[in-house]
XYZ file of N, CA, C and O in Angstrom:
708
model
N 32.436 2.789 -30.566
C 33.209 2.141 -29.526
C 32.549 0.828 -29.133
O 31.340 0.926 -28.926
N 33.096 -0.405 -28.983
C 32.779 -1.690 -28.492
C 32.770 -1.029 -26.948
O 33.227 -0.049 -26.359
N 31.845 -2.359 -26.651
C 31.446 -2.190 -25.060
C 32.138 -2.793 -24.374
O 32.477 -3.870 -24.865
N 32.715 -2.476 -22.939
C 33.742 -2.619 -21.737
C 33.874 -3.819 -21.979
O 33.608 -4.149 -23.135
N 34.151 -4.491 -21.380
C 34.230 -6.325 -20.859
C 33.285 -6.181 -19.446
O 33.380 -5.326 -18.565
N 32.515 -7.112 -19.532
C 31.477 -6.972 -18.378
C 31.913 -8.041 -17.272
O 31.580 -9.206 -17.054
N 32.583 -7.368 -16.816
C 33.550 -7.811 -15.731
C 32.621 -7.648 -13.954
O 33.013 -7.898 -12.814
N 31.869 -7.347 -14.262
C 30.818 -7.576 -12.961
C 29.644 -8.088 -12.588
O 28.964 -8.105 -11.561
N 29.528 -8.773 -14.386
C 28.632 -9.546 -14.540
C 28.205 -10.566 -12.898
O 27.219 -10.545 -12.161
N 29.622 -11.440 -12.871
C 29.348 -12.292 -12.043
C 29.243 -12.198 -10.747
O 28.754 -13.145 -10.132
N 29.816 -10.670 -9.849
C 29.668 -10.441 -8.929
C 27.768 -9.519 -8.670
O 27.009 -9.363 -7.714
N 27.760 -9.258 -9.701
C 26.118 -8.788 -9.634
C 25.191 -9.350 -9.601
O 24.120 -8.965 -9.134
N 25.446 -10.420 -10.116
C 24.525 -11.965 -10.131
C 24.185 -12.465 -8.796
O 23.064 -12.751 -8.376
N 25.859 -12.566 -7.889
C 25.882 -12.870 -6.600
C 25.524 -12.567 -5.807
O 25.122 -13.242 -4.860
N 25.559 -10.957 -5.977
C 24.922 -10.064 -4.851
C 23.388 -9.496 -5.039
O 22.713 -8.883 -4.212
N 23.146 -9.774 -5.989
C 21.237 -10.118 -5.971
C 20.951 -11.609 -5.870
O 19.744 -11.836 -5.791
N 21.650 -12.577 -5.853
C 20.781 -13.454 -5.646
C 20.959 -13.577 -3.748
O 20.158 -14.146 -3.007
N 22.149 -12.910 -3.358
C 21.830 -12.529 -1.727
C 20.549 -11.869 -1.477
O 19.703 -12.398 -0.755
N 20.431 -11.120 -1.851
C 19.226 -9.810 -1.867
C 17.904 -10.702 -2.078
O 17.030 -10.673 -1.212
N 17.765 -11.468 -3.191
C 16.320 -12.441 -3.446
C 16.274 -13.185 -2.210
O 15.240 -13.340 -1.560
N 17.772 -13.791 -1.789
C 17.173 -14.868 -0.238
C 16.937 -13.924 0.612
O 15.867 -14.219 1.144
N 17.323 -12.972 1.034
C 16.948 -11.935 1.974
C 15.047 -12.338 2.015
O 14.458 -13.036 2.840
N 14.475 -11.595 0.803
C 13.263 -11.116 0.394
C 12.681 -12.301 0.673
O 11.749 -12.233 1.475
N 13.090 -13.910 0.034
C 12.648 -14.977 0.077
C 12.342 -15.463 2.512
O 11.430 -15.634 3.321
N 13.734 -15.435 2.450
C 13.663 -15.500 4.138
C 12.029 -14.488 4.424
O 10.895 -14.965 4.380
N 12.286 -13.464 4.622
C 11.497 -12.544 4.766
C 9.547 -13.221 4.516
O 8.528 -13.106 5.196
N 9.691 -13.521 3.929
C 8.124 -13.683 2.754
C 8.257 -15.231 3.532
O 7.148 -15.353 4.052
N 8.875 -16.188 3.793
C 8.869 -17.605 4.719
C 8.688 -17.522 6.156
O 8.247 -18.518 6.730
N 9.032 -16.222 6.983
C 9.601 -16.249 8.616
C 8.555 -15.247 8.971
O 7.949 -15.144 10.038
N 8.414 -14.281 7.524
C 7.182 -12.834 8.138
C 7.852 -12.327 8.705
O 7.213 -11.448 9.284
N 9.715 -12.239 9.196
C 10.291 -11.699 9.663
C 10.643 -10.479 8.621
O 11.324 -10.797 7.646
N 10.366 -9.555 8.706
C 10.774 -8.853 7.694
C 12.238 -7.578 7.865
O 12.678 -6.983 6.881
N 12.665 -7.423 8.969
C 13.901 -7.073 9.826
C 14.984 -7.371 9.292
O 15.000 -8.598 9.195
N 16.182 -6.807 8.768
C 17.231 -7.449 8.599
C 18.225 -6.638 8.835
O 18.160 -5.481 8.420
N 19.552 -7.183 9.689
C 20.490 -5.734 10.225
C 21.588 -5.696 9.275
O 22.303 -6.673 9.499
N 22.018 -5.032 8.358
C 22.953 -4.553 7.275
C 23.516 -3.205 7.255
O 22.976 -2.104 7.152
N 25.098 -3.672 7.414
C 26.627 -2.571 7.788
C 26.190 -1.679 9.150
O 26.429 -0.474 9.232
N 25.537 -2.424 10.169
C 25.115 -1.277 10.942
C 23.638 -1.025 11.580
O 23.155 -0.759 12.681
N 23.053 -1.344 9.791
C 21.382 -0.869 10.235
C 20.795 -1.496 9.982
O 20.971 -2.470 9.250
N 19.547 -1.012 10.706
C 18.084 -2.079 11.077
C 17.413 -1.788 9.767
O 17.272 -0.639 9.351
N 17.023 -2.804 9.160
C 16.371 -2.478 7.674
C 15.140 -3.577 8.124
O 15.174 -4.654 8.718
N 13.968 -2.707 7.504
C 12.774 -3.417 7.153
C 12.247 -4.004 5.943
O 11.116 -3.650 5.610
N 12.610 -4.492 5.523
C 11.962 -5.167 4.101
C 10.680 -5.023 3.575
O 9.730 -5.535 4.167
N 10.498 -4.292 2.374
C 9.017 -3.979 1.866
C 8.469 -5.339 1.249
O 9.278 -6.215 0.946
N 7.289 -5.501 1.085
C 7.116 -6.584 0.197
C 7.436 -6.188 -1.220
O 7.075 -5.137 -1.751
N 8.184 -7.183 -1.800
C 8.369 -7.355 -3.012
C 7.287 -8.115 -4.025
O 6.978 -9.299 -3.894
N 6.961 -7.565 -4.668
C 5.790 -8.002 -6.002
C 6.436 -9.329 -6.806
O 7.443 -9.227 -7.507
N 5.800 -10.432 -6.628
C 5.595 -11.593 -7.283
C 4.868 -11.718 -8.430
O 3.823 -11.072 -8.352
N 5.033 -12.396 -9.648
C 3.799 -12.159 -10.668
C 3.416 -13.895 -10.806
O 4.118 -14.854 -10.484
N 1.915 -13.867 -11.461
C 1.309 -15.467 -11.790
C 1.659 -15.571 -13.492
O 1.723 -16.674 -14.036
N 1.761 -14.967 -13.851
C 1.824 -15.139 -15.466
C 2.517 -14.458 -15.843
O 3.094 -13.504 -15.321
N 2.557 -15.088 -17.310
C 3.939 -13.662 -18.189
C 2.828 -12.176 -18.798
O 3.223 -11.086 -19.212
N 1.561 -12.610 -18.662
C 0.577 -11.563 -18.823
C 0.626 -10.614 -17.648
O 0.534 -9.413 -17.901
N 0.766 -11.024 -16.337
C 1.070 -9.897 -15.503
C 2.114 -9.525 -15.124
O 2.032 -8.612 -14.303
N 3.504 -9.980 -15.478
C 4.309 -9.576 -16.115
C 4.865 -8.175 -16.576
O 5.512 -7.278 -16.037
N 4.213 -8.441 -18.057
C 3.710 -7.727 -19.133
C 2.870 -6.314 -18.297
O 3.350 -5.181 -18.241
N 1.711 -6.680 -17.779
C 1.441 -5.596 -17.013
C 2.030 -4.976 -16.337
O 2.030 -3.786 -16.652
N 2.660 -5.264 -15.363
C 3.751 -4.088 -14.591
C 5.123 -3.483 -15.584
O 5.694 -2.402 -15.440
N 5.360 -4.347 -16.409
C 6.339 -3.731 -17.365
C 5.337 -2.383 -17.921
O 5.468 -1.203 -17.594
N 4.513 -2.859 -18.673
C 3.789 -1.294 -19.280
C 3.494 -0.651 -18.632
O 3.102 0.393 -19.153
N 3.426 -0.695 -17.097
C 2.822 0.195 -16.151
C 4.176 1.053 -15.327
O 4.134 2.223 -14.946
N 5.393 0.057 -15.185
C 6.460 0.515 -15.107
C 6.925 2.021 -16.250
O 7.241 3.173 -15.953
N 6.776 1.326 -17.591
C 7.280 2.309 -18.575
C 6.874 3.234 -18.590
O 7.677 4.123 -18.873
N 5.009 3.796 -18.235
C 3.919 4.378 -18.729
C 4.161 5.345 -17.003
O 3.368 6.277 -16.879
N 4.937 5.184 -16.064
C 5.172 6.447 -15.052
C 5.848 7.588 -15.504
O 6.927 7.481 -16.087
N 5.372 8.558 -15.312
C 6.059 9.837 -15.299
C 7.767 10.215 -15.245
O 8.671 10.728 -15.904
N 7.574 9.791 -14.413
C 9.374 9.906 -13.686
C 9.962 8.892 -14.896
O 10.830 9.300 -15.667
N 9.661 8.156 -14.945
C 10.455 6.964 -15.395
C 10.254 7.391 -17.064
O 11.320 7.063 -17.585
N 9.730 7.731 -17.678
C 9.463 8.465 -19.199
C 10.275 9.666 -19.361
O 10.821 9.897 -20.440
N 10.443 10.792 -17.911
C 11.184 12.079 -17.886
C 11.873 11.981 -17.641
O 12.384 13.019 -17.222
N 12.935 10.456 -17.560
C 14.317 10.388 -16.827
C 15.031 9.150 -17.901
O 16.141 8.764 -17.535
N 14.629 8.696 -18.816
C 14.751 7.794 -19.670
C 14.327 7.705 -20.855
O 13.683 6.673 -21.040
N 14.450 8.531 -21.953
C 13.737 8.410 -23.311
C 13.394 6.851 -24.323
O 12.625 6.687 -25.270
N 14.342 5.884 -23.621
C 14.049 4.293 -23.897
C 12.403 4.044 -23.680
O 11.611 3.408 -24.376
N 12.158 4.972 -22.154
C 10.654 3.662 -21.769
C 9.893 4.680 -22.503
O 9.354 5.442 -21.700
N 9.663 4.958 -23.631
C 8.616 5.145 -24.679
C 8.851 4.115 -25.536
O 8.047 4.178 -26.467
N 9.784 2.964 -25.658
C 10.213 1.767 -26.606
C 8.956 1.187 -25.710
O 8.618 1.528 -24.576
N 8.298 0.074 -26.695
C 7.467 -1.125 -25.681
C 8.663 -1.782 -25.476
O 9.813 -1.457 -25.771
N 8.023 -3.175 -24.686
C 8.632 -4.144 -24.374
C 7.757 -5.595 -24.269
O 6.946 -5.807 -23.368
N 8.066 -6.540 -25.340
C 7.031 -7.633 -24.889
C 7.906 -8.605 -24.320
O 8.982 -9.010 -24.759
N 7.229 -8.956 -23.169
C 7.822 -10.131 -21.988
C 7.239 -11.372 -22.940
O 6.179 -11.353 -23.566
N 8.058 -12.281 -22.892
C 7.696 -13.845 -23.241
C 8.429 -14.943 -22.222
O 9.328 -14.785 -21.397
N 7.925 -15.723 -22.487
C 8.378 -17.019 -21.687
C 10.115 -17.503 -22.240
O 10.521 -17.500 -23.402
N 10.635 -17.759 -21.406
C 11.718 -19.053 -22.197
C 12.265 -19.888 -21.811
O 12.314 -20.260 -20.638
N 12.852 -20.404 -22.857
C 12.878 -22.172 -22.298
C 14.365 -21.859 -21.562
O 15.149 -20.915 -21.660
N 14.376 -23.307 -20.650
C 15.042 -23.904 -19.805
C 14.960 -22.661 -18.322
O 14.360 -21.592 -18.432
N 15.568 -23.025 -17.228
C 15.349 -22.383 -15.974
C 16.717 -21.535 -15.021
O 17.030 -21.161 -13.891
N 17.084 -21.578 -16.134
C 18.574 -21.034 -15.410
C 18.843 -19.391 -14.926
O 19.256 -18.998 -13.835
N 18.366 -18.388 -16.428
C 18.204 -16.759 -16.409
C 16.948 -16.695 -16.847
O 16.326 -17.747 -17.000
N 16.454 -15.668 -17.079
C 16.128 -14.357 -17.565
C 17.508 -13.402 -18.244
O 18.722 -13.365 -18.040
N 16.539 -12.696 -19.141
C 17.360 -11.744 -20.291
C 16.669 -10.768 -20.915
O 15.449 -10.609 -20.964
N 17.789 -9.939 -21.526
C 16.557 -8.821 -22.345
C 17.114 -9.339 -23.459
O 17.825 -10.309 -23.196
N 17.062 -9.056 -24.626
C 16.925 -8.799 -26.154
C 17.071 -7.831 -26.504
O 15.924 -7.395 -26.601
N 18.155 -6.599 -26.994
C 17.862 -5.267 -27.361
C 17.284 -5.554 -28.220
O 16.216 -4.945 -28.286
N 17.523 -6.477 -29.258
C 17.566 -6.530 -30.899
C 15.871 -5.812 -30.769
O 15.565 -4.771 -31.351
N 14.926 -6.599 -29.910
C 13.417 -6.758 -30.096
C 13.032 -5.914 -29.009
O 11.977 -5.366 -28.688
N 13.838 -5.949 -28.679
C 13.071 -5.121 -27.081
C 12.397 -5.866 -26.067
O 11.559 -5.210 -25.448
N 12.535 -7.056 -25.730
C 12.135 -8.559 -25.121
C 12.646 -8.721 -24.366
O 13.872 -8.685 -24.463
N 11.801 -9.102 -22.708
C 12.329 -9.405 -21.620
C 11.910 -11.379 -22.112
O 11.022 -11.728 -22.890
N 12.744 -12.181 -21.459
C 12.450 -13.318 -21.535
C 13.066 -13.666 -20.213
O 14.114 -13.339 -19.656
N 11.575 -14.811 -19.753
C 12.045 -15.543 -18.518
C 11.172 -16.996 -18.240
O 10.238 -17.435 -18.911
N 11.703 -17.491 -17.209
C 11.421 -19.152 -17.116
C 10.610 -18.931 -16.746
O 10.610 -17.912 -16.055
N 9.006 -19.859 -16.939
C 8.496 -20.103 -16.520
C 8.430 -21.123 -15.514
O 9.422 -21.827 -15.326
N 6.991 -21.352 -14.594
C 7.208 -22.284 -13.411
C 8.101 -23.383 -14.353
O 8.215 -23.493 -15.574
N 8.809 -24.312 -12.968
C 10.008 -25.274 -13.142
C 9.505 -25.589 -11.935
O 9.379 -24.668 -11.128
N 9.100 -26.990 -11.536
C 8.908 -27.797 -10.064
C 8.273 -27.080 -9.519
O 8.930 -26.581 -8.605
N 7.202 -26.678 -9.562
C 6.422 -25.807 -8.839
C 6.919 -24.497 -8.005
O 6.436 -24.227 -6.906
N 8.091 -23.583 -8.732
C 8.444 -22.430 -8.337
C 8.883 -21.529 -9.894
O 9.216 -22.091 -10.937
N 8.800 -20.391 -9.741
C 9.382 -19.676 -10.781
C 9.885 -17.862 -10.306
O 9.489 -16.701 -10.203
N 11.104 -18.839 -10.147
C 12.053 -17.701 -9.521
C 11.991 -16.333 -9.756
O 11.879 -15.344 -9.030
N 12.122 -16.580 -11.313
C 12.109 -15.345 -12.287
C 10.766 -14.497 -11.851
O 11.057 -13.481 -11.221
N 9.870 -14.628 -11.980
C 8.799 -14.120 -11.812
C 8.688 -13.360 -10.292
O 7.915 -13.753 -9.418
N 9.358 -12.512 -10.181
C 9.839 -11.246 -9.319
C 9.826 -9.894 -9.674
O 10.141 -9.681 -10.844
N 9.511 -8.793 -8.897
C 10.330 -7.811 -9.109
C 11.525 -7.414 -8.921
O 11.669 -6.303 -9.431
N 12.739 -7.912 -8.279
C 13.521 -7.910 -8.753
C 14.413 -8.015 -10.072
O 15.225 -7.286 -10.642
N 13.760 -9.522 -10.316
C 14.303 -9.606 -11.444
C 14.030 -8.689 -13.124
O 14.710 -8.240 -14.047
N 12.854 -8.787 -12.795
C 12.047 -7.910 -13.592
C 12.152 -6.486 -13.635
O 11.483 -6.049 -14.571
N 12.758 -5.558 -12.956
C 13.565 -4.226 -12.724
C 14.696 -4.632 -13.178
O 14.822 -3.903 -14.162
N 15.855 -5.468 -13.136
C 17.019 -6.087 -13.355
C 17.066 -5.858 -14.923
O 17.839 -5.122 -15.536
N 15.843 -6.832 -15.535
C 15.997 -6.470 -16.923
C 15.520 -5.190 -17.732
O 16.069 -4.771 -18.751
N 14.636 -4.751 -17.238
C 14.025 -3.017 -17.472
C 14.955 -2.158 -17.625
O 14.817 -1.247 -18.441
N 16.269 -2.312 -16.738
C 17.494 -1.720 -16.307
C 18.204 -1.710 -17.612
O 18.592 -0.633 -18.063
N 18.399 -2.790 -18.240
C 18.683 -3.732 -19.499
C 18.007 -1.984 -20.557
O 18.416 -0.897 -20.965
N 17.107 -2.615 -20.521
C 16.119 -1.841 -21.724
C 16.012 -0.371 -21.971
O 15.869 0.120 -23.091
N 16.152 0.798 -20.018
C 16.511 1.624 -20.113
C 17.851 2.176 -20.763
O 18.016 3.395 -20.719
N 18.904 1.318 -21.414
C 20.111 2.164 -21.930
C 20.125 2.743 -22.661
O 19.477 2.249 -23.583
N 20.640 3.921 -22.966
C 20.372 4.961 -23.612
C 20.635 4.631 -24.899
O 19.789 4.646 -25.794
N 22.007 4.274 -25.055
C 22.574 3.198 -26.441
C 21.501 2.867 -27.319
O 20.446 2.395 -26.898
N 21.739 3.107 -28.584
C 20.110 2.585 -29.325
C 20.739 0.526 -29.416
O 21.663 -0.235 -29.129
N 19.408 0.601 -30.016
C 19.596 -1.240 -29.760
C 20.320 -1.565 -31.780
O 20.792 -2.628 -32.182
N 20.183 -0.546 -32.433
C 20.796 -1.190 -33.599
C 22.418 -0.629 -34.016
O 23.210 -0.844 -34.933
N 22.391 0.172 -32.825
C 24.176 0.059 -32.340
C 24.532 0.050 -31.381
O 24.525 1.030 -30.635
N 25.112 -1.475 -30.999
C 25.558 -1.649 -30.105
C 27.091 -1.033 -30.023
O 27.138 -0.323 -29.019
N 28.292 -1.043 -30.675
C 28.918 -0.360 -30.534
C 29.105 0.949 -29.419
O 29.934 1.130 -28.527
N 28.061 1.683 -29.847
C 27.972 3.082 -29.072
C 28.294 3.149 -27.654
O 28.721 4.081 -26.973
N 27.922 1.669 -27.299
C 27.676 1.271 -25.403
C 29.388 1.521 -25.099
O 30.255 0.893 -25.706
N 29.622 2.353 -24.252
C 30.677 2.493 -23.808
C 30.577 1.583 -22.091
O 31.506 0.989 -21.543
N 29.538 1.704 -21.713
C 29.643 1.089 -20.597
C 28.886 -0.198 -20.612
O 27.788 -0.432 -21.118
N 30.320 -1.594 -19.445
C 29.824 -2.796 -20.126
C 28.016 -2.879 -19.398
O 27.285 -2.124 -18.756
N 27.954 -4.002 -19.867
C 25.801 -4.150 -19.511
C 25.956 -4.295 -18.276
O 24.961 -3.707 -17.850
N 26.678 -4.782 -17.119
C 26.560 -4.612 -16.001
C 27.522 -3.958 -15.055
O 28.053 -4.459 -14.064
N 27.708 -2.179 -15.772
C 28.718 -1.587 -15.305
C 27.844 -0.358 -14.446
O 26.656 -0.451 -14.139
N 28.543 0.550 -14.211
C 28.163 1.764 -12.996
C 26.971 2.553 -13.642
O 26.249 3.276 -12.956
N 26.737 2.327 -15.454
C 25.656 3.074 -15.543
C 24.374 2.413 -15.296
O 23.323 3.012 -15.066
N 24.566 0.755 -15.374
C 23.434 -0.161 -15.633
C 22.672 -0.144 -14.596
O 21.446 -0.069 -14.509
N 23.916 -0.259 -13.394
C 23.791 -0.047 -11.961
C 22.570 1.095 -11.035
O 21.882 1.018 -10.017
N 22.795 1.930 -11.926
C 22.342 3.687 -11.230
C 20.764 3.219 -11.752
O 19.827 3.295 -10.956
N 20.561 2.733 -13.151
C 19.523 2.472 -13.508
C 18.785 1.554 -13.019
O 17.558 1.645 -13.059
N 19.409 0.534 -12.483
C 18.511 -0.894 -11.690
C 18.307 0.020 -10.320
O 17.140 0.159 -9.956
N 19.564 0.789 -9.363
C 19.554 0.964 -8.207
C 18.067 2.052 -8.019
O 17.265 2.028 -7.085
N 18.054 2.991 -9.285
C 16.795 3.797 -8.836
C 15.642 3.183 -9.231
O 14.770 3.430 -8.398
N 15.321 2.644 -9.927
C 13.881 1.579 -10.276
C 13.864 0.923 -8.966
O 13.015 1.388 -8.206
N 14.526 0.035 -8.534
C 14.679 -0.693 -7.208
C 14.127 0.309 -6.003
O 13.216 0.127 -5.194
N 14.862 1.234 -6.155
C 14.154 2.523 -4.369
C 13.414 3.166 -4.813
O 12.855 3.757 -3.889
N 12.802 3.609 -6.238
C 11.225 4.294 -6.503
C 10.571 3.698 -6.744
O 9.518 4.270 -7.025
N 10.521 1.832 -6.890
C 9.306 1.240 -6.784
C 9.460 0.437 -6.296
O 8.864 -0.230 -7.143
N 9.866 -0.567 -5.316
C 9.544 -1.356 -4.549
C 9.483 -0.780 -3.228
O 8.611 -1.064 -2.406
N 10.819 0.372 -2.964
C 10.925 1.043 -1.866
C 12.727 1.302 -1.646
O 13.645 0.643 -2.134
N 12.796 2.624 -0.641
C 14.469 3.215 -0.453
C 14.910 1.870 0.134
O 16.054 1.467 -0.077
N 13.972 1.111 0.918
C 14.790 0.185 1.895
C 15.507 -0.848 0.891
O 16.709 -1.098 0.973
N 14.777 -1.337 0.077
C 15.383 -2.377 -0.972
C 16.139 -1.900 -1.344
O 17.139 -2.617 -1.345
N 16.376 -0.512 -1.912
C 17.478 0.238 -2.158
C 18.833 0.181 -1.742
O 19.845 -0.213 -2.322
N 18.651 0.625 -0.691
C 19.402 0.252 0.772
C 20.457 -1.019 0.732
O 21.686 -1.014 0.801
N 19.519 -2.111 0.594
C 19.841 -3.432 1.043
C 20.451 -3.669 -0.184
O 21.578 -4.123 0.015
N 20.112 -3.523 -1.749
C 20.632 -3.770 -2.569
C 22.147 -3.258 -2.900
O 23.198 -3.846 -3.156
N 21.779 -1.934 -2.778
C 23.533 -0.866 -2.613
C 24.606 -1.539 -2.125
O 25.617 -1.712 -2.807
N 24.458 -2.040 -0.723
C 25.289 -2.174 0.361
C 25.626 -3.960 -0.193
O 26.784 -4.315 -0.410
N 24.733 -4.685 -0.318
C 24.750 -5.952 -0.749
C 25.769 -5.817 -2.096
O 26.865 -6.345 -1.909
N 25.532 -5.038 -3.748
C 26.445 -4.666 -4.139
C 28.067 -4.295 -3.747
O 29.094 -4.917 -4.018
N 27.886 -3.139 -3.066
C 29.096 -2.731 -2.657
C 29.951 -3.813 -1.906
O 31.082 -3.988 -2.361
N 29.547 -4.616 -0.743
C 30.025 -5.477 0.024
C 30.535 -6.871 -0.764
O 31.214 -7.791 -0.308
N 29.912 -6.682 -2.245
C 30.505 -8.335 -3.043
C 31.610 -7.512 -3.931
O 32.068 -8.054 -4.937
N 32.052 -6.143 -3.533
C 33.105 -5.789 -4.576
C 32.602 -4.967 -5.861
O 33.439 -4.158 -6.261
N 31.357 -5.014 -6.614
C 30.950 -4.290 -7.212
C 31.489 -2.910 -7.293
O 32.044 -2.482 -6.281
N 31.401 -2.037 -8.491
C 31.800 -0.688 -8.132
C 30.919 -0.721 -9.483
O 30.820 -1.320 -10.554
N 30.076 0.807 -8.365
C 28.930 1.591 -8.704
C 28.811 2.829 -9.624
O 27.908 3.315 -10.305
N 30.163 3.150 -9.346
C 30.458 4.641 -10.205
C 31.602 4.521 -10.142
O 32.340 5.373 -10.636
């Protein structure tokens, strides 16, 4: 089976890059408070990286958890992070198993988040093998990709990001399941 039409591509894009200014506000004001559908949410710190070497480290350290090995037979695949050119995304690669992202650009490098960096892990966890793509019944940024970014997101940064991410989803139209 060819894969869906990834028809939420662009609303998922939107509603994490809400979620990054959230984190960004937050990490500028030290305000870390934010009130969403209702509730008082606290913002955890989110993990920044200096290099594509540490990077690389939380990816293998990501893969190499328990939970995340007994709930995903993918994160026994490695994954080598590299740099890439121009500053626009980040991406995975099934073909290789390769996260790629911008390095600094004007003295910031967006990419170099955990967010983003769970975002593509999410990528890498699909069950789908990578030398058939076919098999993917669900498109790359559909309700299964979702479940997979949404629990990496609340078992390692924290439920609250969780939280904020869900509702931030849900509220741009997204559908989760």
């Amino acid at each position: 089976m060819k894969p869906g039409r990834d028809s939420q591509r662009a609303l998922v894009y939107e509603a994490e890059q809400l979620v990054r200014n959230m984190f960004d506000r937050a990490d500028d004001t030290g305000v870390r408070t934010v009130e969403l559908i209702g509730s008082e949410v606290t913002l955890p710190v989110e993990r920044r990286f200096a290099s594509i070497e540490s990077i690389q480290d939380y990816v293998d350290r990501v893969l190499a958890l328990n939970w995340v090995r007994a709930r995903w037979e993918r994160a026994s695949v490695p994954v080598h992070v590299r740099a890439r050119a121009g500053n626009s995304a980040a991406h995975y690669e099934s073909d290789c198993a390769a996260i790629a992202v911008p390095e600094y650009h004007s003295g910031t490098a967006w990419a170099f988040r955990e967010l983003v960096v769970l975002h593509e892990l999410a990528h890498h966890l699909d069950p789908s093998h990578p030398d058939d793509p076919g098999a993917r019944v669900d498109p790359a940024h559909g309700p299964e990709f979702l479940d997979r970014y949404l629990t990496l997101v609340s078992e390692i940064i924290g439920p609250e990001s969780g939280f904020v991410l869900r509702a931030t989803l849900t509220a741009a139209g997204v559908t989760l399941s």
